[in-house]
Short mmCIF file of C-alpha atoms and ligand atoms in Angstrom, two decimals:
data_model
loop_
_atom_site.label_atom_id
_atom_site.label_comp_id
_atom_site.label_asym_id
_atom_site.label_seq_id
_atom_site.Cartn_x
_atom_site.Cartn_y
_atom_site.Cartn_z
CA MET J 34 11.90 60.41 22.61
CA PRO J 35 13.40 63.63 21.37
CA HIS J 36 12.17 64.73 17.83
CA PHE J 37 14.31 63.81 14.92
CA ASP J 38 16.57 66.78 13.84
CA LEU J 39 18.37 66.22 10.47
CA ASP J 40 21.18 68.61 11.44
CA ARG J 41 21.81 66.93 14.70
CA PHE J 42 21.57 63.35 13.15
CA VAL J 43 24.15 64.34 10.50
CA GLN J 44 26.43 65.73 13.22
CA GLN J 45 26.07 62.57 15.23
CA LEU J 46 26.90 60.36 12.26
CA CYS J 47 29.97 62.51 11.40
CA GLU J 48 31.26 62.12 15.02
CA ALA J 49 30.53 58.42 15.04
CA ALA J 50 32.29 57.89 11.61
CA GLY J 51 35.28 59.52 12.96
CA GLU J 52 35.67 57.20 15.85
CA GLU J 53 37.88 54.01 15.99
CA GLU J 54 34.94 51.67 15.95
CA ALA J 55 33.19 53.61 13.38
CA VAL J 56 30.94 50.75 12.15
CA LYS J 57 29.72 50.00 15.46
CA LYS J 58 29.18 53.69 16.46
CA VAL J 59 27.42 54.56 13.26
CA ARG J 60 25.12 51.66 13.60
CA GLU J 61 24.28 52.81 17.19
CA VAL J 62 23.38 56.25 15.76
CA MET J 63 21.32 54.73 13.07
CA THR J 64 19.36 52.34 15.20
CA GLY J 65 18.75 54.93 17.95
CA ALA J 66 17.23 57.41 15.30
CA PHE J 67 15.29 54.83 13.55
CA ARG J 68 13.58 53.59 16.65
CA ASP J 69 11.15 56.42 15.85
CA PRO J 70 10.64 56.28 12.15
CA GLY J 71 7.54 58.42 12.39
CA SER J 72 9.56 61.36 13.85
CA ILE J 73 11.94 61.17 10.91
CA LYS J 74 9.09 61.09 8.49
CA SER J 75 7.52 64.19 9.84
CA ALA J 76 10.89 65.92 10.00
CA MET J 77 12.29 65.12 6.59
CA PRO J 78 11.45 67.31 3.63
CA GLU J 79 10.23 65.81 0.57
CA TYR J 80 12.98 66.04 -1.99
CA GLU J 81 12.59 66.46 -5.65
CA ASN J 82 15.12 63.86 -6.63
CA ASP J 83 14.98 60.23 -5.68
CA ASP J 84 18.38 60.59 -4.17
CA GLU J 85 19.97 63.47 -2.62
CA ILE J 86 23.36 63.72 -0.85
CA LEU J 87 22.61 65.27 2.54
CA PHE J 88 26.20 65.27 3.56
CA GLU J 89 29.63 63.80 2.48
CA ASP J 90 33.25 64.06 3.48
CA GLU J 91 36.12 61.65 3.37
CA THR J 92 34.68 59.53 6.18
CA VAL J 93 30.93 59.44 5.75
CA SER J 94 28.30 59.83 3.00
CA ILE J 95 24.68 60.49 4.04
CA TRP J 96 22.08 60.13 1.37
CA PHE J 97 18.34 60.44 1.15
CA VAL J 98 17.06 57.65 -1.03
CA ARG J 99 13.50 57.17 -2.44
CA PHE J 100 12.68 54.08 -4.53
CA MET J 101 9.65 54.52 -6.85
CA PRO J 102 7.57 51.49 -7.64
CA GLY J 103 8.57 49.90 -10.93
CA LEU J 104 12.30 50.56 -10.82
CA HIS J 105 14.78 47.86 -9.76
CA LEU J 106 18.19 49.15 -8.99
CA PRO J 107 20.62 46.61 -10.47
CA PRO J 108 23.09 44.50 -8.44
CA HIS J 109 25.96 46.54 -7.07
CA ASP J 110 28.39 46.85 -4.37
CA HIS J 111 29.77 49.84 -2.39
CA GLN J 112 33.43 49.01 -1.41
CA THR J 113 32.64 50.45 1.96
CA THR J 114 30.30 49.69 4.79
CA ALA J 115 26.60 50.72 3.85
CA MET J 116 23.86 51.13 6.37
CA ILE J 117 20.20 51.58 5.35
CA GLY J 118 17.45 52.86 7.38
CA VAL J 119 13.80 53.18 6.23
CA TYR J 120 11.33 55.58 7.60
CA ASP J 121 8.52 55.43 5.11
CA GLY J 122 7.31 52.46 2.87
CA ALA J 123 9.57 49.52 2.42
CA GLU J 124 12.65 48.53 0.41
CA ASN J 125 13.18 45.04 -0.82
CA ASN J 126 16.90 44.29 -0.61
CA HIS J 127 17.89 41.29 -2.54
CA PHE J 128 21.35 39.83 -1.72
CA TYR J 129 23.75 37.93 -4.15
CA LEU J 130 26.88 36.07 -4.24
CA ARG J 131 29.00 35.66 -7.29
CA GLU J 132 29.84 32.21 -8.57
CA PRO J 133 31.82 31.39 -11.55
CA GLY J 134 29.83 32.75 -14.59
CA ARG J 135 26.78 33.62 -12.53
CA LEU J 136 25.11 35.80 -10.06
CA VAL J 137 23.26 33.73 -7.29
CA HIS J 138 20.43 35.17 -5.48
CA LYS J 139 20.78 34.21 -1.81
CA SER J 140 18.08 36.01 0.17
CA THR J 141 15.71 38.96 0.24
CA ARG J 142 15.18 41.24 3.15
CA ARG J 143 12.24 43.57 3.47
CA VAL J 144 13.44 46.75 5.19
CA GLY J 145 10.41 48.70 6.51
CA PRO J 146 9.90 51.70 8.74
CA GLY J 147 12.31 51.58 11.76
CA ASP J 148 14.49 48.88 10.29
CA VAL J 149 18.23 49.31 9.76
CA ILE J 150 20.46 46.85 7.96
CA SER J 151 24.26 46.87 7.28
CA LEU J 152 26.10 45.69 4.24
CA LYS J 153 29.78 44.66 4.29
CA PRO J 154 31.98 46.39 1.52
CA ASP J 155 31.89 43.44 -0.87
CA GLY J 156 28.14 42.85 -0.15
CA ILE J 157 26.09 42.92 -3.39
CA HIS J 158 22.43 43.92 -3.39
CA SER J 159 19.65 45.12 -5.75
CA VAL J 160 16.90 47.10 -4.43
CA GLU J 161 13.27 47.93 -5.23
CA ALA J 162 10.27 49.54 -3.49
CA ALA J 163 8.01 46.99 -1.81
CA ASP J 164 4.26 46.78 -2.00
CA GLY J 165 3.94 49.11 -5.12
CA LYS J 166 4.53 52.24 -2.94
CA PRO J 167 7.46 54.68 -2.83
CA SER J 168 10.07 53.95 0.02
CA ARG J 169 12.03 56.67 1.73
CA GLY J 170 15.16 56.08 3.69
CA ILE J 171 18.46 57.42 4.68
CA HIS J 172 21.58 55.47 3.39
CA VAL J 173 24.90 55.94 5.18
CA TYR J 174 28.30 54.89 3.74
CA LEU J 175 31.54 54.97 5.62
CA ALA J 176 33.53 56.75 2.99
CA LYS J 177 33.14 59.38 0.19
CA LEU J 178 30.75 57.20 -2.08
CA THR J 179 30.87 59.61 -5.07
CA GLN J 180 34.75 59.00 -5.29
CA ILE J 181 34.72 55.19 -4.85
CA GLU J 182 35.18 53.02 -7.84
CA ARG J 183 32.52 50.43 -7.41
CA SER J 184 30.72 47.94 -9.58
CA LEU J 185 27.40 46.96 -10.98
CA PHE J 186 27.05 43.20 -11.71
CA ASP J 187 25.30 41.68 -14.63
CA TRP J 188 21.88 40.26 -13.50
CA ASP J 189 22.78 36.88 -15.01
CA SER J 190 26.52 36.39 -15.42
CA GLY J 191 27.60 38.38 -12.46
CA GLU J 192 30.18 40.19 -14.52
CA PRO J 193 31.30 43.36 -12.87
CA ARG J 194 31.01 46.57 -14.75
CA PRO J 195 32.12 50.11 -13.68
CA PHE J 196 29.31 51.85 -11.68
CA THR J 197 28.84 54.61 -14.25
CA ASP J 198 25.54 56.54 -15.24
CA ASP J 199 25.54 54.80 -18.51
CA ASN J 200 25.93 51.38 -17.20
CA TYR J 201 23.39 52.01 -14.50
CA TYR J 202 20.76 53.15 -17.05
CA ALA J 203 21.36 50.09 -19.40
CA MET J 204 21.08 47.64 -16.50
CA LYS J 205 18.10 49.00 -14.32
CA ARG J 206 15.05 47.10 -14.61
CA ILE J 207 11.67 48.73 -15.18
CA GLY J 208 8.51 47.05 -14.49
CA PRO J 209 5.95 45.89 -12.02
FE1 FE2 U 363 23.38 50.05 -2.53
#
């Protein structure tokens, strides 16, 4: 198994994102790389920020994402396909559906080292670190995420709100 090389991985994702079957191709690159999460872990630097944009253009955004214990990222969508791979620790991804006047929790998926999951553009999830330990992963979005108008959803009513820093800080949950 070749050692993980971040520059090469970014290059492969860019090429895959430009193909006709981008979702399938990007998924193949992700699952290929995350077959060896230990190699990713030993190659990735420890970033100062909990999220760091590794690359973005019009077709793909590649983020390093760390979740620290005690923070629960509120329910949100992406308005583009999202793929999450974890190489250290684990994320608990909680999935929701909107029903009139409420947000309904449907399932929870623990995403641990080597796992890759995909979310459809209208998929809604909230995320927190599992097991009281930090999680580290690479999140890939098939568009320029920073320019997408997407939503946070009220924990109870499911009411959408613009995904702004202010709304995010007002809605995030802190605690064990
Ligand atoms: Fe997300």
